[in-house]
PDB file of N, CA and C in Angstrom:
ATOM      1  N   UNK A 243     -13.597  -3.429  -7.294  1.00  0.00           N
ATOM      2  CA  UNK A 243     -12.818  -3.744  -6.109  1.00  0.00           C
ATOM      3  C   UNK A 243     -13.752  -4.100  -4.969  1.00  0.00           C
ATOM      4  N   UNK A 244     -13.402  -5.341  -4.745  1.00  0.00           N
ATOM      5  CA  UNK A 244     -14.603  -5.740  -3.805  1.00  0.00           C
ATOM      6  C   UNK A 244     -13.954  -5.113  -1.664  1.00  0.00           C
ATOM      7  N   UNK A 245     -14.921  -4.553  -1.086  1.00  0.00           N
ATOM      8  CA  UNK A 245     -14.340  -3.960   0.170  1.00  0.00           C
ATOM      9  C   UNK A 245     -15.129  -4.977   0.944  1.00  0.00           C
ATOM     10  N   UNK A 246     -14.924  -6.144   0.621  1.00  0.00           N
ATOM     11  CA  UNK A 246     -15.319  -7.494   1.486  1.00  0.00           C
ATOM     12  C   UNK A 246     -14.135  -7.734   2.717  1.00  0.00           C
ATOM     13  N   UNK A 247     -13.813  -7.709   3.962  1.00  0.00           N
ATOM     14  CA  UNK A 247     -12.216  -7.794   3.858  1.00  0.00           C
ATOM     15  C   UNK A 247     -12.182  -9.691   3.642  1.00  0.00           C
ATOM     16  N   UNK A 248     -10.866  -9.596   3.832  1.00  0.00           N
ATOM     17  CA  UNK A 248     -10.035 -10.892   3.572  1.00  0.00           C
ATOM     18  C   UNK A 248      -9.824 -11.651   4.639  1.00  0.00           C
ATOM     19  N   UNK A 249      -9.675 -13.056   4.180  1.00  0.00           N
ATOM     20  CA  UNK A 249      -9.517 -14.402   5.759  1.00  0.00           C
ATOM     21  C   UNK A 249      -7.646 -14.115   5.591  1.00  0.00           C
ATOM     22  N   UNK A 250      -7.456 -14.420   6.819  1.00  0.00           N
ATOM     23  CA  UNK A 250      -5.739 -14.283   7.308  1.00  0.00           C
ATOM     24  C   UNK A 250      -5.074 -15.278   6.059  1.00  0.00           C
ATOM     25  N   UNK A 251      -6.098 -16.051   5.622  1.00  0.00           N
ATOM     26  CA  UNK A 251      -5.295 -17.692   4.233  1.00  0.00           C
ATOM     27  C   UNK A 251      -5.061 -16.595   3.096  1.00  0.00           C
ATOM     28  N   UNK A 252      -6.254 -15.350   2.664  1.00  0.00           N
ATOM     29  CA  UNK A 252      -6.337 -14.597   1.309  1.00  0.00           C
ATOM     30  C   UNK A 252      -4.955 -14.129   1.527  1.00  0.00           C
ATOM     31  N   UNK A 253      -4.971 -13.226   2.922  1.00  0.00           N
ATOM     32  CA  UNK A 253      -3.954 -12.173   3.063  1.00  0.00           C
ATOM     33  C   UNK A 253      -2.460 -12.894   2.771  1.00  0.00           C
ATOM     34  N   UNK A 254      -2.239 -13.746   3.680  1.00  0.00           N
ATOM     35  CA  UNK A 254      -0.940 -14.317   3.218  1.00  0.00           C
ATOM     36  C   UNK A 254      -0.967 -15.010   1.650  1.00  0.00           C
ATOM     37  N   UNK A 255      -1.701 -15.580   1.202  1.00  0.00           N
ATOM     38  CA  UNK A 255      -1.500 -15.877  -0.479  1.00  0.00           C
ATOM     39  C   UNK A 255      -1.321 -14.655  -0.986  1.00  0.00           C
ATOM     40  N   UNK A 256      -1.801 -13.949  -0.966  1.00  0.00           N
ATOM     41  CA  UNK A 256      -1.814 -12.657  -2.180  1.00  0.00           C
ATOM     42  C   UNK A 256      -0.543 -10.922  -1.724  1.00  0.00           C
ATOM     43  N   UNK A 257       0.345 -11.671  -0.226  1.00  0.00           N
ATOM     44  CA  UNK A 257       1.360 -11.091  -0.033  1.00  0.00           C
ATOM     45  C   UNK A 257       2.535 -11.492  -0.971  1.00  0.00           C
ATOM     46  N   UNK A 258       2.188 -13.195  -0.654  1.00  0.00           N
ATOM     47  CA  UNK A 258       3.358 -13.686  -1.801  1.00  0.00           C
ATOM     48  C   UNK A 258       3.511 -13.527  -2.944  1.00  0.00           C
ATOM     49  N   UNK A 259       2.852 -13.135  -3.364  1.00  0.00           N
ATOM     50  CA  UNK A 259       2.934 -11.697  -4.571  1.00  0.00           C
ATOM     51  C   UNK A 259       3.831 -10.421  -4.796  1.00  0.00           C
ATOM     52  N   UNK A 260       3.551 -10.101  -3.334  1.00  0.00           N
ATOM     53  CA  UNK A 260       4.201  -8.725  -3.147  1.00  0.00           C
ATOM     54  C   UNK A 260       5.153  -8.237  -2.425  1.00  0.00           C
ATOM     55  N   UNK A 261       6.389  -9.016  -2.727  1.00  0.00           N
ATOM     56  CA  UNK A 261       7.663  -8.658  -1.994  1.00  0.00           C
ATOM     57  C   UNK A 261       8.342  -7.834  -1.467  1.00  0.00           C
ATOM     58  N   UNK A 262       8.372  -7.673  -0.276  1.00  0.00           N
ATOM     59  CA  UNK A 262       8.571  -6.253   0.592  1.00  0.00           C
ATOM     60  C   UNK A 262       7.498  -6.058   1.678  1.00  0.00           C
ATOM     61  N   UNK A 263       5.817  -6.603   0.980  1.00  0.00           N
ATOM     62  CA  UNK A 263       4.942  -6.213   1.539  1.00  0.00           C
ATOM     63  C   UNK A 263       4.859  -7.208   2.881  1.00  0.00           C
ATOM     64  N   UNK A 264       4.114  -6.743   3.947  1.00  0.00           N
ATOM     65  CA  UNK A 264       4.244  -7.627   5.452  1.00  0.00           C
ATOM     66  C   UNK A 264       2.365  -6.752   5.838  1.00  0.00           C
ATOM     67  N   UNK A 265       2.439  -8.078   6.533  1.00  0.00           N
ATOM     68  CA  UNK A 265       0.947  -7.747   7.395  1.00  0.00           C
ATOM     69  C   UNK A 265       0.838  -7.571   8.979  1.00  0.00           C
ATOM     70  N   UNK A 266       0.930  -6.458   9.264  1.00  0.00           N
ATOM     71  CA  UNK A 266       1.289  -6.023  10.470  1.00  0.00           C
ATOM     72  C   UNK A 266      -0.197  -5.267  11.101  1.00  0.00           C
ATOM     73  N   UNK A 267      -0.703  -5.456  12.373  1.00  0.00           N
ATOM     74  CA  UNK A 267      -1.340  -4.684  12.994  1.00  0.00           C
ATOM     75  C   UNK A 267      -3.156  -4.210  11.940  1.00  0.00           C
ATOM     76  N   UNK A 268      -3.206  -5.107  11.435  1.00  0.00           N
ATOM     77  CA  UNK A 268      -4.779  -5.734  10.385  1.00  0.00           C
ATOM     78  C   UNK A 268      -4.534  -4.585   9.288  1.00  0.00           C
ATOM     79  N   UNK A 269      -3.036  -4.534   8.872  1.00  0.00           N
ATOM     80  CA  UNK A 269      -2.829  -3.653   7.802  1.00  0.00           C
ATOM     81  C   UNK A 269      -2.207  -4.311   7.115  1.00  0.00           C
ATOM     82  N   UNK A 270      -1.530  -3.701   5.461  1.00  0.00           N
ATOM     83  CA  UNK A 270      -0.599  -4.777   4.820  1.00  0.00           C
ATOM     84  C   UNK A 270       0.153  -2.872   4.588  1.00  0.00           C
ATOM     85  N   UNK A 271       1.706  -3.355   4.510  1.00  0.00           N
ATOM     86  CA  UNK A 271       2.818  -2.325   4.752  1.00  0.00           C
ATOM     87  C   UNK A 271       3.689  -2.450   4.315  1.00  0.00           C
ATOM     88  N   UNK A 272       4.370  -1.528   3.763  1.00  0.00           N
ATOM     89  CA  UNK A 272       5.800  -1.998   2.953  1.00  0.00           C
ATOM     90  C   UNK A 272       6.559  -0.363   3.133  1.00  0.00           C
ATOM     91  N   UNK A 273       7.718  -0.192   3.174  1.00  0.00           N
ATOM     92  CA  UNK A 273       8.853   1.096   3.412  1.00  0.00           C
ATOM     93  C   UNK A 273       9.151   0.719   2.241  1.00  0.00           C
ATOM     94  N   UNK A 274       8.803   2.102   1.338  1.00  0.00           N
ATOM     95  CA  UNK A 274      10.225   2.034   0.166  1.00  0.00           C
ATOM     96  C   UNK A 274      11.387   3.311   0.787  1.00  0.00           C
ATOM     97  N   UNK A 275      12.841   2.749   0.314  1.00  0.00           N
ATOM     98  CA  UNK A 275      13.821   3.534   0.138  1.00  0.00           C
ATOM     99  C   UNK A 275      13.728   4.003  -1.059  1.00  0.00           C
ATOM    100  N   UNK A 276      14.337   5.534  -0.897  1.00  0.00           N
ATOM    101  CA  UNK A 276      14.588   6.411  -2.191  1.00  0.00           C
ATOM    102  C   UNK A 276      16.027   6.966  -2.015  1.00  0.00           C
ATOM    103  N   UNK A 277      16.519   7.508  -3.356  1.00  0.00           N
ATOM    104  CA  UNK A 277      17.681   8.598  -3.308  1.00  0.00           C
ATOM    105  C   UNK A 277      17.636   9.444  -2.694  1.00  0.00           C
ATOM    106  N   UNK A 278      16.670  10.353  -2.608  1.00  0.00           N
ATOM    107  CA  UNK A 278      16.624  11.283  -2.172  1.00  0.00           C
ATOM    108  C   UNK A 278      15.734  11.695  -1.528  1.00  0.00           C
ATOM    109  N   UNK A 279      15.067  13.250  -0.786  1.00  0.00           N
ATOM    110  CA  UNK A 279      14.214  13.836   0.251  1.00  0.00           C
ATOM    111  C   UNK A 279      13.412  13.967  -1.069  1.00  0.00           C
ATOM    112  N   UNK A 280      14.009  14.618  -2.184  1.00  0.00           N
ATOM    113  CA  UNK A 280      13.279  15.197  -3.715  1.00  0.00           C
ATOM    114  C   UNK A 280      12.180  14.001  -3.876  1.00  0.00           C
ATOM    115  N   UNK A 281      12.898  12.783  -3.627  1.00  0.00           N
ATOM    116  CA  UNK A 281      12.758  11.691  -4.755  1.00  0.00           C
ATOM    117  C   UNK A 281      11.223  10.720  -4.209  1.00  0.00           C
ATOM    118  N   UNK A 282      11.536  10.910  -2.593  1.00  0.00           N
ATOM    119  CA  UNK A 282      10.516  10.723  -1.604  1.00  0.00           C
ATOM    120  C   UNK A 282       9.268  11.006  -1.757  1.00  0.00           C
ATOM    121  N   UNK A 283       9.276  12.482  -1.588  1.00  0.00           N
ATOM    122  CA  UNK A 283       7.859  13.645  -1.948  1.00  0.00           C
ATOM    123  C   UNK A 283       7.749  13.310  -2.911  1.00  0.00           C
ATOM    124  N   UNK A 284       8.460  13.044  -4.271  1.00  0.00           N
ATOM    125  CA  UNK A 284       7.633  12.772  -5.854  1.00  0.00           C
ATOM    126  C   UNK A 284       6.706  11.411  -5.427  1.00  0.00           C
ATOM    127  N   UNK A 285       7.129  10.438  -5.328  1.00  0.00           N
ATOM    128  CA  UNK A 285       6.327   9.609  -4.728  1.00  0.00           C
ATOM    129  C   UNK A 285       5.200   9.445  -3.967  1.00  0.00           C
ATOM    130  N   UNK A 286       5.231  10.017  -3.050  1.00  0.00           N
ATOM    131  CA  UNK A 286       4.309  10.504  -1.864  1.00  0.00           C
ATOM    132  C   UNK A 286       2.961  11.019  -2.909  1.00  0.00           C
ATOM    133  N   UNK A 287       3.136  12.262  -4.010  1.00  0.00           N
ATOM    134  CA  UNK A 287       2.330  12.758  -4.562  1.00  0.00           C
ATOM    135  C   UNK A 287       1.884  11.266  -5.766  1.00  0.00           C
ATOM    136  N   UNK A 288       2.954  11.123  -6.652  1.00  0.00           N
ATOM    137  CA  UNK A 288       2.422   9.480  -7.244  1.00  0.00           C
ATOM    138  C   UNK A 288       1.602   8.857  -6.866  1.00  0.00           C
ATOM    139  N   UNK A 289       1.759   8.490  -5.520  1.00  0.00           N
ATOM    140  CA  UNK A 289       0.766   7.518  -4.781  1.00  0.00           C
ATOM    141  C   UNK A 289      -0.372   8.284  -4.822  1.00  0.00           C
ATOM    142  N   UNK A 290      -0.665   9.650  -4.380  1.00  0.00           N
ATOM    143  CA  UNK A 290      -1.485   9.983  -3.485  1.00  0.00           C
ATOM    144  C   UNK A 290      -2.472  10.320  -4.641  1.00  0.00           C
ATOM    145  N   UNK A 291      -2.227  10.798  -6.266  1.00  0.00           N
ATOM    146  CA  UNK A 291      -3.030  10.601  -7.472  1.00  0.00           C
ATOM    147  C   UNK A 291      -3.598   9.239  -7.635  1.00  0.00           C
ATOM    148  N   UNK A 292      -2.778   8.256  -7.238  1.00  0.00           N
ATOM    149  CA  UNK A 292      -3.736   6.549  -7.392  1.00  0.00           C
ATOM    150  C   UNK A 292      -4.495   6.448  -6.727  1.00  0.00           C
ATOM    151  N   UNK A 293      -4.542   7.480  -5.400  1.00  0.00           N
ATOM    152  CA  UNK A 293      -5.256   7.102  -4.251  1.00  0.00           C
ATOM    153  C   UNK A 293      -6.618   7.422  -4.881  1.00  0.00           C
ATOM    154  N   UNK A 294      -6.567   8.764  -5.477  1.00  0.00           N
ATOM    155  CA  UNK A 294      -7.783   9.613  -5.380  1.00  0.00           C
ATOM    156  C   UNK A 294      -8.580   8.505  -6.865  1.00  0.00           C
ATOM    157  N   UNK A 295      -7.194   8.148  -7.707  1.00  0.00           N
ATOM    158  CA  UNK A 295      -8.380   7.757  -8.709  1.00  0.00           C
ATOM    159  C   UNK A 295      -8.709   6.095  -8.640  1.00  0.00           C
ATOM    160  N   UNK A 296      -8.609   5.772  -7.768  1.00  0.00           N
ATOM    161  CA  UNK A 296      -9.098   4.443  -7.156  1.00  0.00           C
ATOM    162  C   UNK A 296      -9.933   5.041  -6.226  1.00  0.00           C
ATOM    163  N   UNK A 297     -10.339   5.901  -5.700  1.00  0.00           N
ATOM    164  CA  UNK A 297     -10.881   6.028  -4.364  1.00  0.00           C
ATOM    165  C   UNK A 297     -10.610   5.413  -3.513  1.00  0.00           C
ATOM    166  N   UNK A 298      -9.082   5.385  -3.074  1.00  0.00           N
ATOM    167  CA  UNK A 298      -9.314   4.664  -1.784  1.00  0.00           C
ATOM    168  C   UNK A 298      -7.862   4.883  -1.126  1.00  0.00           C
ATOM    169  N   UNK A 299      -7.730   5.347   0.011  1.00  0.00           N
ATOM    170  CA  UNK A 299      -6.943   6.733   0.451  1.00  0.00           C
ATOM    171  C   UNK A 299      -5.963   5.401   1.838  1.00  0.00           C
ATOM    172  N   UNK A 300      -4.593   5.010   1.460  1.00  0.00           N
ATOM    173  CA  UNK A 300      -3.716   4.889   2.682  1.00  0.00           C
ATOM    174  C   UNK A 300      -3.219   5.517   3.732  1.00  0.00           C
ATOM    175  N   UNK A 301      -2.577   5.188   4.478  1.00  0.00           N
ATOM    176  CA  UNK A 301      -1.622   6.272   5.377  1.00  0.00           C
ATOM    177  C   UNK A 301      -0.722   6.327   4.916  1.00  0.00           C
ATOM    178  N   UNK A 302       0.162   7.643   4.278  1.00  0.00           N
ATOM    179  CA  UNK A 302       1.394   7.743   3.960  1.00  0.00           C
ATOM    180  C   UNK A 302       2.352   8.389   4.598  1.00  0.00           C
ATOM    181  N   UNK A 303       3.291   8.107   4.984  1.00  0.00           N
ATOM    182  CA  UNK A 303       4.551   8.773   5.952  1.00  0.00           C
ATOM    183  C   UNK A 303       5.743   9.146   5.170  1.00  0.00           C
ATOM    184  N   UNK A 304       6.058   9.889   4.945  1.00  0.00           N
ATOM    185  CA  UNK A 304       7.039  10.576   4.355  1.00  0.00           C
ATOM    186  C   UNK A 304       8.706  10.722   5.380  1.00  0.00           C
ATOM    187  N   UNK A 305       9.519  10.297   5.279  1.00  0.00           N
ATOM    188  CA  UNK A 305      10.853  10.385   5.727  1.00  0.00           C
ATOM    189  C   UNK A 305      11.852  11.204   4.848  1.00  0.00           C
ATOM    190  N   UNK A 306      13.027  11.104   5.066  1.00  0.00           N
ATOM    191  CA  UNK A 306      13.697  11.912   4.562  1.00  0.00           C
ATOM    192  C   UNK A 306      14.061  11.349   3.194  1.00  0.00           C
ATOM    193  N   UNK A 307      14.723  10.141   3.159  1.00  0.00           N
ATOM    194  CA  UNK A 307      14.141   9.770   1.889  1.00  0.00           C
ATOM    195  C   UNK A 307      13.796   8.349   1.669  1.00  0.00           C
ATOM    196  N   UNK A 308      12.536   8.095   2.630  1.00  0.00           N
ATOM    197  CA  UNK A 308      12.076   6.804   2.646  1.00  0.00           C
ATOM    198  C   UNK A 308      10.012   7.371   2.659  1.00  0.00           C
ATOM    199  N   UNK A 309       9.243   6.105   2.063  1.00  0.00           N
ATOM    200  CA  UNK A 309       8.149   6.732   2.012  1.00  0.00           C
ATOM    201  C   UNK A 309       7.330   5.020   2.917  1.00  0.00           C
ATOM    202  N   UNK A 310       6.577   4.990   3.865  1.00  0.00           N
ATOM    203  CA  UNK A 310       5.894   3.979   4.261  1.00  0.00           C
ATOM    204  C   UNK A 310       4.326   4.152   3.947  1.00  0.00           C
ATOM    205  N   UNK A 311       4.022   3.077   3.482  1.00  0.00           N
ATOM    206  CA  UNK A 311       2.528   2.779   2.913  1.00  0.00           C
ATOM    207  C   UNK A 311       2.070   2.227   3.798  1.00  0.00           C
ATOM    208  N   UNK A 312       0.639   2.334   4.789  1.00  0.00           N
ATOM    209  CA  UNK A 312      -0.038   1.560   5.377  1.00  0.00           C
ATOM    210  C   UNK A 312      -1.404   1.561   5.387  1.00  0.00           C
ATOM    211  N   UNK A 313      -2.206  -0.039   4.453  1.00  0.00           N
ATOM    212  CA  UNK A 313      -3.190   0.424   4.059  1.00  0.00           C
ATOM    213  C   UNK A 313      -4.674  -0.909   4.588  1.00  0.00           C
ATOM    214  N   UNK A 314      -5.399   0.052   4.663  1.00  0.00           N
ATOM    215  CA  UNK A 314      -6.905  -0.784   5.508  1.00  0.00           C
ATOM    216  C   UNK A 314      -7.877  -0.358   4.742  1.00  0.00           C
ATOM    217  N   UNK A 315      -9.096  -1.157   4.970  1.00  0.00           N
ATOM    218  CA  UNK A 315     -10.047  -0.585   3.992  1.00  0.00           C
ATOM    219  C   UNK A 315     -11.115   0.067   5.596  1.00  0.00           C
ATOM    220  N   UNK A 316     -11.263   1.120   6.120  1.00  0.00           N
ATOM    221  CA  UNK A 316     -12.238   2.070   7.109  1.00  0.00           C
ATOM    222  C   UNK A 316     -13.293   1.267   6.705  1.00  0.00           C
ATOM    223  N   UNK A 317     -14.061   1.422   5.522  1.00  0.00           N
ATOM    224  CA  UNK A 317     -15.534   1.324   5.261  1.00  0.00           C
ATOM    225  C   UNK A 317     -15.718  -0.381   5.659  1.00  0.00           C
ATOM    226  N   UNK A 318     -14.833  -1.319   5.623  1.00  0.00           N
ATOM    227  CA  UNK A 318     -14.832  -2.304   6.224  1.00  0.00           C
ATOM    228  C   UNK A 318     -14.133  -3.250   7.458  1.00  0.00           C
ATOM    229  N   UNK A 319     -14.430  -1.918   8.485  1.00  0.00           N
ATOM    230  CA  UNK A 319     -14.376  -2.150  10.209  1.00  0.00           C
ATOM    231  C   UNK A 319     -13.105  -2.361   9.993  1.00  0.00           C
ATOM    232  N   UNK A 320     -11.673  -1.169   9.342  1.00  0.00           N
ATOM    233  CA  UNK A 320     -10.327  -1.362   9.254  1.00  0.00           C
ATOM    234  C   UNK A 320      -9.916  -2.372   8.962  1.00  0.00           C
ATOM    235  N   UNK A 321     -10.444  -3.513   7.994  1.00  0.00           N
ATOM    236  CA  UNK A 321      -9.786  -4.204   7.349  1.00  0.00           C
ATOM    237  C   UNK A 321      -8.909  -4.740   6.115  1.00  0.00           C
ATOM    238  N   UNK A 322      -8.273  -5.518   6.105  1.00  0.00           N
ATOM    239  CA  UNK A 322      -7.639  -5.412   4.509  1.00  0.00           C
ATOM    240  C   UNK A 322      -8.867  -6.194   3.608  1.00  0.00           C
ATOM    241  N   UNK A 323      -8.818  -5.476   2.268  1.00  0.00           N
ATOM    242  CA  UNK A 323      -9.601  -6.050   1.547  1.00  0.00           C
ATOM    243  C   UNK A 323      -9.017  -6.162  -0.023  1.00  0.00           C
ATOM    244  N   UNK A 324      -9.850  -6.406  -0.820  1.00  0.00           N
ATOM    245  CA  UNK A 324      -9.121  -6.411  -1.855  1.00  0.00           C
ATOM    246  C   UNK A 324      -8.730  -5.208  -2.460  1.00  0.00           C
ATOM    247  N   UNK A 325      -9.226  -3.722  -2.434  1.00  0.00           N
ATOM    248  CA  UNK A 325      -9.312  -2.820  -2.423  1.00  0.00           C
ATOM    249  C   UNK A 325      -7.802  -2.326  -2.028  1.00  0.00           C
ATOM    250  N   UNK A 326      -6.893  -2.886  -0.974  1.00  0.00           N
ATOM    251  CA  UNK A 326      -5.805  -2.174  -0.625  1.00  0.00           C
ATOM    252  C   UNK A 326      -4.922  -3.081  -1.175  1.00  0.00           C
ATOM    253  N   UNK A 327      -5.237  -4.500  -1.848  1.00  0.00           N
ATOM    254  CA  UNK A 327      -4.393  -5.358  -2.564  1.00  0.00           C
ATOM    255  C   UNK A 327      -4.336  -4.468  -4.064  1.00  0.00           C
ATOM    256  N   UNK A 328      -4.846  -4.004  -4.567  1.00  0.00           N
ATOM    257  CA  UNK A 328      -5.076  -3.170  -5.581  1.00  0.00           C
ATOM    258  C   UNK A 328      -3.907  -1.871  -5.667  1.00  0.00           C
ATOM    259  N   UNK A 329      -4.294  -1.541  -4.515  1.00  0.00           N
ATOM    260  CA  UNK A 329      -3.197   0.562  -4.525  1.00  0.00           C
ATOM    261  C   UNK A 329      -2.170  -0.621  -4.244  1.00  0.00           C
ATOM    262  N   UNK A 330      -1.687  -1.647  -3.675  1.00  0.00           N
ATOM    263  CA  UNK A 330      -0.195  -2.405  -3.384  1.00  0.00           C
ATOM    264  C   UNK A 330      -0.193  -2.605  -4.451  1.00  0.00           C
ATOM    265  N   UNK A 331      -0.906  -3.220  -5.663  1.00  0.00           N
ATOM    266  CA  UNK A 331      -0.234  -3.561  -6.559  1.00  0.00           C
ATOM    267  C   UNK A 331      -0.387  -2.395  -7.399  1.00  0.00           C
ATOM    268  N   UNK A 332      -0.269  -1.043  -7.645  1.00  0.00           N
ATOM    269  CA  UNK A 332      -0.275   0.217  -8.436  1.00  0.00           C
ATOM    270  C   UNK A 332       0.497   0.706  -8.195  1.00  0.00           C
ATOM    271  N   UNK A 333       1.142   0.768  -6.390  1.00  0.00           N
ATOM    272  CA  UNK A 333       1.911   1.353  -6.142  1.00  0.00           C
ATOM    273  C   UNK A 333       3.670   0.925  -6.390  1.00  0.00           C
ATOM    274  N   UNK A 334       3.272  -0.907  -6.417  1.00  0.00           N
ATOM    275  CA  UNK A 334       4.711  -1.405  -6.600  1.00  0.00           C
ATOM    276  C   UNK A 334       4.886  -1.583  -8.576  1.00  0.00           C
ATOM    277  N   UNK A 335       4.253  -0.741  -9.083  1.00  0.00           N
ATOM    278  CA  UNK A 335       3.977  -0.843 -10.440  1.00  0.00           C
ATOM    279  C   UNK A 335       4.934   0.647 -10.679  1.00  0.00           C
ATOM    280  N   UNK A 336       4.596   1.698  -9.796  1.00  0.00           N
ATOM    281  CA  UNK A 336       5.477   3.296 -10.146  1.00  0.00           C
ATOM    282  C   UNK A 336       6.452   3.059  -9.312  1.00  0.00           C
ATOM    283  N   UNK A 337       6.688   2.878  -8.448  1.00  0.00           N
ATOM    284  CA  UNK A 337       7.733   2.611  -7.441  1.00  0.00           C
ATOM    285  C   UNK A 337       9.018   3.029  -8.494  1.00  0.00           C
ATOM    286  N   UNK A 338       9.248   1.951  -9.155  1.00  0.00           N
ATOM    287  CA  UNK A 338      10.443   1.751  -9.738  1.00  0.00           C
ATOM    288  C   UNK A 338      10.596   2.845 -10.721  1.00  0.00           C
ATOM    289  N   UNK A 339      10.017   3.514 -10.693  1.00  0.00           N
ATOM    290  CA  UNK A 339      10.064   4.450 -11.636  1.00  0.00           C
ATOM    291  C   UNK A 339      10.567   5.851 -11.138  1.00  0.00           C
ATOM    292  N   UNK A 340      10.315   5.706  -9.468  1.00  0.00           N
ATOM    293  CA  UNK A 340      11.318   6.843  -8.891  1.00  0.00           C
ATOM    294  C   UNK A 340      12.352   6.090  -7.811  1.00  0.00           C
ATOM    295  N   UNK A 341      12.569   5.468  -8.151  1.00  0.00           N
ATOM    296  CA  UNK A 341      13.977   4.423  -7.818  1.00  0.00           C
ATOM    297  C   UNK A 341      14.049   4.171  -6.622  1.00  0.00           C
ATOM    298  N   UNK A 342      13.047   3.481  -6.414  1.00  0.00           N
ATOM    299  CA  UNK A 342      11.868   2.824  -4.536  1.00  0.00           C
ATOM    300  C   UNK A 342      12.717   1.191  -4.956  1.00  0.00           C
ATOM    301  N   UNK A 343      13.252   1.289  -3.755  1.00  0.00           N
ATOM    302  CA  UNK A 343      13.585   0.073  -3.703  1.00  0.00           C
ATOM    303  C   UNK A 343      13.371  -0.217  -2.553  1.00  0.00           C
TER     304      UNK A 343
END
């Protein structure tokens, strides 16, 4: 995973990929809805195992039963890199599996 960050041309090509996802504030971000508060926290922890075994750690916000991802790469002066195109695409890979829509 290269922590090069990305030109504003990478970021928007490789959003259109990832539906839901938006580039807001030199982050890339997406809200999933869930069923439930239960269904939320399972998630929250999902993610937060990809985090550790990618090494590479988002902001996660937990709602009641909504979970928001917002992710930068620190080690490269808070930028997006390919590194957070990576946990977006891992994360919209389990998503559906605790019924993140």
């Amino acid at each position: 995973m290269s922590r090069e960050p990305l030109s504003q041309k990478e970021i928007e090509d490789r959003l259109r990929e990832l539906p839901g996802w938006a580039f807001e504030d030199d982050r890339i971000i997406r809200t999933y809805r869930l069923g439930s508060h239960f269904a939320a926290s399972a998630l929250v922890g999902h993610i937060a195992s990809v985090q550790e075994e990618l090494n590479h750690h988002s902001d996660l916000t937990l709602g009641y039963n909504t979970v928001r991802l917002s992710a930068n790469t620190h080690d490269a002066g808070d930028r997006v890199t390919d590194a957070d195109f990576t946990l977006a695409e891992r994360v919209e890979s389990l998503a559906p599996s605790h019924g993140a829509a």
